[in-house]
Coordinates of C-alpha atoms and ligand atoms in Angstrom, one line a residue:
M967 CA -23.9 -195.8 -8.4
R968 CA -24.9 -193.5 -5.9
H969 CA -26.3 -190.3 -7.1
A970 CA -27.7 -187.0 -5.7
A971 CA -31.4 -186.7 -6.8
I972 CA -33.7 -183.4 -6.4
T973 CA -36.2 -185.1 -4.0
A974 CA -38.1 -181.7 -2.9
V975 CA -38.6 -178.2 -4.1
G976 CA -39.9 -175.2 -2.6
H977 CA -40.0 -171.3 -3.3
F978 CA -41.0 -168.0 -1.8
L979 CA -41.9 -165.0 -3.8
P980 CA -42.7 -161.6 -2.3
D981 CA -46.2 -160.3 -2.5
E982 CA -45.6 -157.0 -4.3
R983 CA -45.4 -156.8 -8.1
L984 CA -43.5 -154.4 -10.0
T985 CA -45.2 -153.9 -13.3
N986 CA -44.1 -152.7 -16.7
A987 CA -46.3 -149.9 -16.2
D988 CA -44.9 -148.9 -12.9
L989 CA -41.6 -148.7 -14.4
E990 CA -43.0 -146.5 -17.1
R991 CA -43.9 -143.8 -14.4
M992 CA -40.1 -144.0 -13.1
V993 CA -37.7 -144.3 -15.9
D994 CA -38.2 -143.5 -19.8
T995 CA -39.1 -146.7 -20.9
N996 CA -42.3 -148.5 -22.3
D997 CA -44.3 -151.5 -21.8
E998 CA -43.7 -152.6 -25.5
W999 CA -39.8 -152.2 -25.2
I1000 CA -39.6 -154.3 -22.2
R1001 CA -41.7 -157.4 -23.6
T1002 CA -40.3 -157.3 -26.9
R1003 CA -36.5 -157.0 -25.4
T1004 CA -36.6 -159.1 -22.7
G1005 CA -40.2 -161.2 -22.5
I1006 CA -40.8 -159.3 -18.8
R1007 CA -44.2 -158.2 -17.8
E1008 CA -43.6 -157.9 -13.9
R1009 CA -41.2 -158.9 -11.1
R1010 CA -41.7 -159.5 -7.6
I1011 CA -40.1 -157.3 -5.1
L1012 CA -39.5 -157.4 -1.3
R1013 CA -40.3 -154.1 0.1
D1014 CA -39.7 -154.3 3.7
D1015 CA -36.7 -152.6 4.6
D1016 CA -36.2 -154.8 7.8
K1017 CA -35.8 -158.5 5.8
G1018 CA -32.9 -159.4 3.3
T1019 CA -32.1 -162.5 1.1
S1020 CA -32.4 -165.1 4.2
Y1021 CA -36.0 -163.9 4.9
M1022 CA -37.1 -165.4 1.4
A1023 CA -33.9 -168.3 1.9
A1024 CA -35.5 -169.5 4.7
R1025 CA -39.4 -169.1 3.7
A1026 CA -38.4 -171.3 0.7
A1027 CA -36.9 -173.8 2.6
Q1028 CA -39.7 -174.4 5.1
D1029 CA -42.0 -174.4 1.9
L1030 CA -39.6 -177.3 1.0
L1031 CA -39.5 -178.8 4.3
E1032 CA -43.6 -179.2 4.4
R1033 CA -43.6 -180.4 0.9
R1034 CA -41.2 -183.3 1.6
G1035 CA -42.6 -183.9 5.0
I1036 CA -39.3 -183.7 7.5
T1037 CA -38.1 -181.7 9.8
A1038 CA -35.1 -179.2 9.8
D1039 CA -33.1 -181.1 11.8
E1040 CA -32.8 -183.5 9.3
I1041 CA -31.0 -181.2 7.2
D1042 CA -27.1 -181.8 6.9
V1043 CA -25.9 -179.1 4.5
I1044 CA -27.4 -175.9 3.4
I1045 CA -25.9 -173.8 0.3
V1046 CA -27.4 -170.7 -0.5
A1047 CA -26.5 -169.4 -3.9
T1048 CA -26.7 -165.2 -3.6
V1049 CA -25.0 -162.0 -4.8
T1050 CA -26.9 -160.2 -2.3
P1051 CA -26.1 -161.9 0.9
D1052 CA -27.9 -160.0 3.8
M1053 CA -24.5 -158.8 4.9
F1054 CA -20.7 -159.6 3.9
F1055 CA -20.8 -162.1 6.8
P1056 CA -22.1 -164.4 8.6
A1057 CA -22.9 -166.3 6.0
T1058 CA -26.4 -165.9 4.6
A1059 CA -26.5 -169.9 5.4
C1060 CA -25.9 -169.2 8.8
L1061 CA -29.2 -167.1 9.0
V1062 CA -31.2 -169.6 7.2
Q1063 CA -29.9 -172.4 9.4
N1064 CA -30.9 -170.4 12.7
A1065 CA -34.3 -169.2 11.0
I1066 CA -35.3 -172.5 10.2
G1067 CA -33.9 -174.8 13.3
A1068 CA -31.7 -176.9 11.4
S1069 CA -29.7 -177.7 14.4
N1070 CA -27.8 -180.1 12.7
A1071 CA -26.5 -178.6 9.7
W1072 CA -23.4 -177.0 8.5
G1073 CA -23.3 -174.5 5.1
F1074 CA -22.1 -172.0 3.2
D1075 CA -22.8 -169.2 0.6
L1076 CA -21.7 -169.4 -2.9
S1077 CA -21.1 -166.7 -5.3
A1078 CA -21.5 -167.0 -8.9
A1079 CA -24.4 -164.6 -9.9
C1080 CA -27.1 -166.2 -12.6
S1081 CA -24.9 -169.4 -12.4
G1082 CA -25.0 -170.0 -8.5
F1083 CA -27.9 -172.3 -8.3
L1084 CA -26.1 -174.5 -10.6
F1085 CA -22.8 -174.3 -9.2
G1086 CA -24.3 -174.7 -5.6
L1087 CA -26.0 -177.8 -7.2
T1088 CA -23.1 -179.5 -8.6
T1089 CA -21.4 -178.8 -5.5
G1090 CA -24.4 -180.1 -3.2
A1091 CA -24.5 -183.1 -5.3
R1092 CA -20.6 -183.9 -4.6
F1093 CA -21.6 -184.5 -0.6
V1094 CA -24.6 -186.9 -1.4
E1095 CA -22.5 -188.8 -3.7
S1096 CA -19.7 -189.4 -1.6
G1097 CA -21.5 -190.8 1.1
Q1098 CA -20.8 -188.1 3.7
H1099 CA -24.2 -186.7 3.6
E1100 CA -28.1 -187.5 3.3
K1101 CA -30.1 -184.6 3.0
V1102 CA -28.4 -181.5 1.2
L1103 CA -30.4 -178.2 0.6
V1104 CA -29.7 -175.8 -2.2
I1105 CA -31.1 -172.5 -2.2
G1106 CA -30.9 -169.9 -5.0
A1107 CA -32.2 -166.4 -3.4
D1108 CA -31.5 -162.6 -4.4
K1109 CA -33.1 -159.8 -3.5
M1110 CA -32.1 -157.9 -6.6
S1111 CA -34.0 -154.7 -5.6
A1112 CA -31.6 -153.9 -3.1
I1113 CA -28.6 -153.5 -5.8
T1114 CA -30.7 -152.1 -8.6
D1115 CA -30.4 -148.7 -9.7
Y1116 CA -33.8 -147.4 -10.3
T1117 CA -33.2 -144.4 -12.1
D1118 CA -31.4 -146.5 -14.8
R1119 CA -33.4 -147.9 -17.3
S1120 CA -31.2 -150.6 -18.9
T1121 CA -31.0 -152.6 -15.5
C1122 CA -34.2 -151.4 -13.4
I1123 CA -36.3 -153.5 -15.9
L1124 CA -34.7 -156.7 -15.7
F1125 CA -34.6 -157.7 -12.1
G1126 CA -36.9 -159.2 -9.3
D1127 CA -36.7 -160.9 -5.9
A1128 CA -37.3 -164.6 -5.0
A1129 CA -36.0 -167.5 -3.5
A1130 CA -36.2 -171.0 -4.6
A1131 CA -34.7 -174.3 -3.0
V1132 CA -34.2 -178.1 -3.9
L1133 CA -33.0 -180.8 -1.6
L1134 CA -30.9 -183.6 -2.8
E1135 CA -30.7 -187.3 -1.6
P1136 CA -29.1 -190.0 -2.5
E1137 CA -30.8 -192.8 -5.3
E1138 CA -29.5 -195.6 -6.7
S1139 CA -31.4 -196.3 -9.6
G1140 CA -30.3 -194.1 -12.3
C1141 CA -32.2 -191.0 -11.4
G1142 CA -30.4 -187.5 -10.1
L1143 CA -27.9 -185.1 -11.4
L1144 CA -25.9 -187.2 -13.9
D1145 CA -23.6 -184.7 -15.5
A1146 CA -22.5 -181.1 -15.6
A1147 CA -20.4 -178.9 -17.0
L1148 CA -19.3 -175.5 -15.4
H1149 CA -17.2 -172.5 -16.3
I1150 CA -15.7 -169.3 -15.1
D1151 CA -14.1 -166.6 -17.3
G1152 CA -13.1 -163.4 -15.3
D1153 CA -12.0 -161.6 -18.5
G1154 CA -15.6 -160.3 -18.6
W1155 CA -16.1 -159.2 -15.1
E1156 CA -16.4 -155.5 -15.8
A1157 CA -19.5 -156.3 -18.3
L1158 CA -21.3 -157.3 -15.0
C1159 CA -20.5 -156.3 -11.7
M1160 CA -21.3 -154.4 -8.3
R1161 CA -18.1 -152.0 -8.2
G1162 CA -18.7 -150.7 -4.7
G1163 CA -19.1 -152.0 -1.1
G1164 CA -16.2 -154.9 -1.3
S1165 CA -12.6 -154.6 -0.2
L1166 CA -11.2 -152.8 -3.4
N1167 CA -14.1 -150.1 -2.9
P1168 CA -15.2 -149.8 0.4
P1169 CA -18.4 -147.8 1.2
T1170 CA -17.4 -143.9 0.9
Y1171 CA -19.5 -140.9 0.2
E1172 CA -17.5 -140.9 -3.0
T1173 CA -18.8 -144.6 -3.9
I1174 CA -22.2 -143.8 -3.5
D1175 CA -22.4 -140.5 -5.3
K1176 CA -20.9 -142.7 -8.3
R1177 CA -23.5 -145.2 -7.6
M1178 CA -21.1 -148.0 -7.3
H1179 CA -23.3 -149.8 -4.7
F1180 CA -25.5 -150.7 -7.8
L1181 CA -25.5 -153.4 -10.0
H1182 CA -23.8 -152.2 -13.5
Q1183 CA -24.3 -154.2 -16.7
E1184 CA -23.3 -153.8 -20.1
G1185 CA -26.4 -155.4 -21.8
R1186 CA -25.3 -155.8 -25.4
A1187 CA -22.0 -157.1 -24.7
V1188 CA -23.2 -159.9 -22.4
F1189 CA -25.9 -160.5 -24.4
R1190 CA -23.7 -161.5 -27.2
V1191 CA -21.7 -163.6 -24.9
A1192 CA -24.6 -165.1 -23.0
V1193 CA -26.5 -166.2 -26.2
Q1194 CA -23.0 -168.2 -27.4
G1195 CA -22.3 -169.4 -23.8
M1196 CA -25.8 -170.9 -22.8
A1197 CA -26.2 -172.6 -26.5
D1198 CA -22.9 -174.2 -26.5
I1199 CA -22.8 -175.3 -23.3
S1200 CA -26.4 -177.1 -23.7
A1201 CA -25.3 -178.7 -26.6
E1202 CA -22.3 -179.9 -25.2
I1203 CA -24.2 -181.6 -22.4
M1204 CA -26.4 -183.1 -24.9
E1205 CA -23.8 -184.6 -27.1
R1206 CA -21.7 -185.9 -24.5
N1207 CA -24.7 -187.9 -22.8
G1208 CA -26.1 -188.5 -26.0
L1209 CA -29.4 -186.7 -25.8
T1210 CA -31.2 -185.4 -29.1
G1211 CA -34.1 -182.9 -28.8
D1212 CA -36.4 -185.5 -28.6
D1213 CA -35.0 -187.4 -25.5
V1214 CA -35.4 -183.9 -23.3
R1215 CA -38.7 -183.4 -21.7
Y1216 CA -37.7 -179.9 -20.2
L1217 CA -34.9 -176.9 -20.9
V1218 CA -34.7 -175.6 -17.6
P1219 CA -32.9 -172.1 -18.6
H1220 CA -31.9 -169.2 -16.3
Q1221 CA -34.4 -166.5 -17.1
A1222 CA -32.3 -163.3 -18.2
N1223 CA -34.0 -162.7 -21.5
Q1224 CA -36.3 -164.5 -23.3
R1225 CA -34.6 -164.0 -26.7
I1226 CA -31.2 -165.8 -25.1
I1227 CA -33.8 -168.6 -24.1
D1228 CA -35.2 -168.9 -27.5
A1229 CA -31.8 -169.2 -29.1
T1230 CA -30.8 -171.9 -26.8
A1231 CA -33.8 -174.0 -27.5
R1232 CA -33.2 -173.6 -31.3
R1233 CA -29.6 -174.8 -30.8
M1234 CA -31.0 -177.9 -29.2
G1235 CA -33.6 -178.8 -31.6
I1236 CA -36.4 -178.5 -29.0
S1237 CA -39.7 -177.0 -29.5
S1238 CA -41.2 -174.0 -27.1
D1239 CA -43.5 -176.2 -25.3
K1240 CA -40.5 -178.1 -24.1
V1241 CA -39.1 -174.6 -22.7
M1242 CA -39.5 -173.8 -18.8
L1243 CA -40.4 -169.8 -19.2
N1244 CA -41.8 -167.8 -16.5
I1245 CA -39.3 -164.7 -16.9
D1246 CA -42.5 -162.9 -17.7
R1247 CA -43.8 -163.1 -14.3
Y1248 CA -40.8 -162.6 -12.0
G1249 CA -38.0 -161.0 -14.4
N1250 CA -34.5 -162.1 -13.7
T1251 CA -34.2 -163.4 -10.1
T1252 CA -30.7 -164.3 -10.8
A1253 CA -29.9 -167.5 -8.5
A1254 CA -33.6 -168.1 -8.0
T1255 CA -34.7 -168.1 -11.6
I1256 CA -33.7 -172.4 -12.4
P1257 CA -35.1 -173.7 -9.0
L1258 CA -38.4 -171.4 -9.3
C1259 CA -39.0 -173.0 -12.6
L1260 CA -38.9 -176.5 -11.2
H1261 CA -40.9 -175.6 -8.6
D1262 CA -43.7 -173.8 -11.2
W1263 CA -43.6 -177.4 -13.4
E1264 CA -43.2 -179.8 -10.5
P1265 CA -46.6 -181.0 -11.0
E1266 CA -45.6 -181.7 -14.6
L1267 CA -42.7 -183.8 -13.9
R1268 CA -42.6 -187.3 -14.0
R1269 CA -39.7 -189.8 -12.9
G1270 CA -37.4 -190.4 -15.5
D1271 CA -38.0 -187.1 -17.4
N1272 CA -34.5 -185.8 -18.8
L1273 CA -33.9 -182.1 -17.7
V1274 CA -31.2 -180.0 -19.0
L1275 CA -30.4 -177.0 -16.8
A1276 CA -28.7 -174.3 -18.2
A1277 CA -27.2 -170.6 -16.8
F1278 CA -24.8 -167.7 -17.9
G1279 CA -24.1 -164.6 -15.6
G1280 CA -21.7 -162.4 -14.2
G1281 CA -18.0 -163.2 -13.8
F1282 CA -18.5 -164.5 -16.5
T1283 CA -19.9 -167.9 -15.0
W1284 CA -21.7 -170.4 -17.3
G1285 CA -22.7 -173.9 -17.4
A1286 CA -25.3 -176.5 -17.9
A1287 CA -26.5 -179.9 -16.0
Y1288 CA -28.2 -183.2 -16.6
V1289 CA -30.5 -184.0 -14.6
K1290 CA -32.9 -187.1 -14.6
W1291 CA -36.2 -186.4 -12.6
A1292 CA -36.7 -188.8 -9.5
Y1293 CA -40.3 -188.1 -8.4
D1294 CA -43.6 -187.9 -10.0
G1295 CA -44.3 -184.2 -9.4
S1296 CA -48.2 -184.9 -9.4
D1297 CA -48.0 -186.9 -6.1
V1298 CA -46.4 -184.2 -4.0
A1299 CA -48.7 -182.7 -1.3
V1300 CA -48.6 -179.2 -1.4
P1301 CA -49.1 -177.0 1.9
Q1302 CA -52.3 -175.5 2.0
E1303 CA -50.8 -172.3 2.4
A1304 CA -49.3 -172.3 -1.1
V1305 CA -52.7 -173.8 -2.5
A1306 CA -54.1 -170.5 -1.2
E1307 CA -51.3 -168.3 -2.3
A1308 CA -52.0 -169.8 -5.9
E1309 CA -55.5 -169.6 -6.1
G1310 CA -55.7 -165.9 -4.4
Ligands
UT7_1377 O1 -28.4 -162.6 -16.0 C1 -27.2 -162.2 -16.2 C2 -26.5 -162.0 -17.6 N1 -27.6 -160.9 -18.1 C3 -27.9 -161.1 -19.7 O2 -27.8 -162.0 -19.9 C4 -28.5 -159.9 -20.1 C5 -28.0 -160.0 -21.1 N2 -28.6 -158.5 -21.8 C6 -29.6 -158.3 -22.2 O3 -30.8 -159.0 -21.8 C7 -30.3 -157.0 -23.4 O4 -29.0 -156.7 -23.8 C8 -30.9 -156.1 -22.6 C9 -32.4 -156.4 -22.5 C10 -30.3 -155.7 -21.6 C11 -31.0 -154.9 -23.5 O5 -31.3 -155.3 -24.7 P1 -30.7 -154.9 -26.1 O6 -31.5 -155.3 -27.5 O7 -29.3 -155.4 -26.1 O8 -30.9 -153.4 -26.3 P2 -29.4 -152.5 -26.2 O9 -28.6 -152.1 -24.7 O10 -28.5 -152.7 -27.3 O11 -30.2 -151.0 -26.4 C12 -30.7 -150.6 -27.7 C13 -31.6 -149.2 -27.4 C14 -30.7 -148.2 -27.1 O12 -31.0 -147.0 -27.3 P3 -30.4 -146.4 -28.6 O13 -28.7 -146.4 -28.1 O14 -30.4 -147.9 -29.9 O15 -31.2 -145.2 -29.2 C15 -30.9 -148.1 -25.7 O16 -30.7 -146.6 -24.9 O17 -33.1 -149.0 -26.4 C16 -32.5 -148.2 -25.6 N3 -33.0 -148.6 -24.1 C17 -34.2 -148.7 -23.8 N4 -35.4 -148.1 -24.6 C18 -36.7 -148.0 -23.6 C19 -32.3 -149.5 -23.4 N5 -32.9 -149.8 -22.2 C20 -34.3 -149.2 -22.7 C21 -35.5 -149.4 -21.9 N6 -36.6 -148.7 -22.7 N7 -35.5 -149.8 -20.7

């Protein structure tokens, strides 16, 4: 059976850090509230006005190509999961294709908010499993600072900017994406959305005055459904694949709120040392959270490790995936620039 396996990861994080102390000077909030309610200490912000999501996505793709030791013209498909495309069109995937010189690729953007990476991973896997393509790049990238209202304390403390990518290639011996359960429910759209700028409310002075070009979230309402949705779907994917908590090496959750992640882990019967958690350093980077975790934990991952990926986000969109990891992360030759960045 031909599966699609993740064979490489890459990432990009802007240098600038926005700490809880910085936010205390911008809105009526405090470090203790943010840490205890969300688990976040700081986030990264792409400050340059002339750089959008495609810049971060292309940097993550280049990092991945270096780690995998392949050239951009070997890539067949580029899928960019994002809710902050550089522009409505062209697709961010086209801008990434051009920036990295992927001269043989086609591709597209995928909009599923915080579940975007999971939806992109599942979609990309089909191209590999079918035999149509050999190398599919799935990128989760969001410049959330571009749509965050830094006068709204209930949302501006949550989000950060980042991009991370995985490469999907064929695998014949049992590793790869083995199962996925995905859902949407548009009934909840108003609880997490950006009303302005689209065809329903094209940008006008009025939409700007009403701050409709910023993300809007009814936090408490989303929290309730997210806790339930992520825990339920993770339990479902474990059950139907005969996995117990002991079989799972890592839960790889979307990083929206540490309390949601803790509840999901409890429901799965897995201890906190088996949960990938980096929300303290990056906040909620929307489509980038899950591949960013895979990047950060890559050195710990071994061929055959069972991972459960899970997300819940705007739309509503949610899902979980069962991935059997395909390579020993400790064997990866990390590019020198990345080593310097980690040490510096
Ligand atoms: O990634 C996509 C999916 N998104 C999510 O999963 C996010 C889900 N929601 C959440 O994570 C949480 O609801 C938040 C972190 C957004 C908020 O936490 P909460 O525990 O649900 O707080 P709350 O909205 O119920 O607000 C509690 C209190 C309120 O004050 P009152 O009405 O009790 O007086 C808020 O006004 O906390 C207040 N508050 C703040 N206080 C200090 C809200 N934001 C802040 C803040 N600093 N930044």
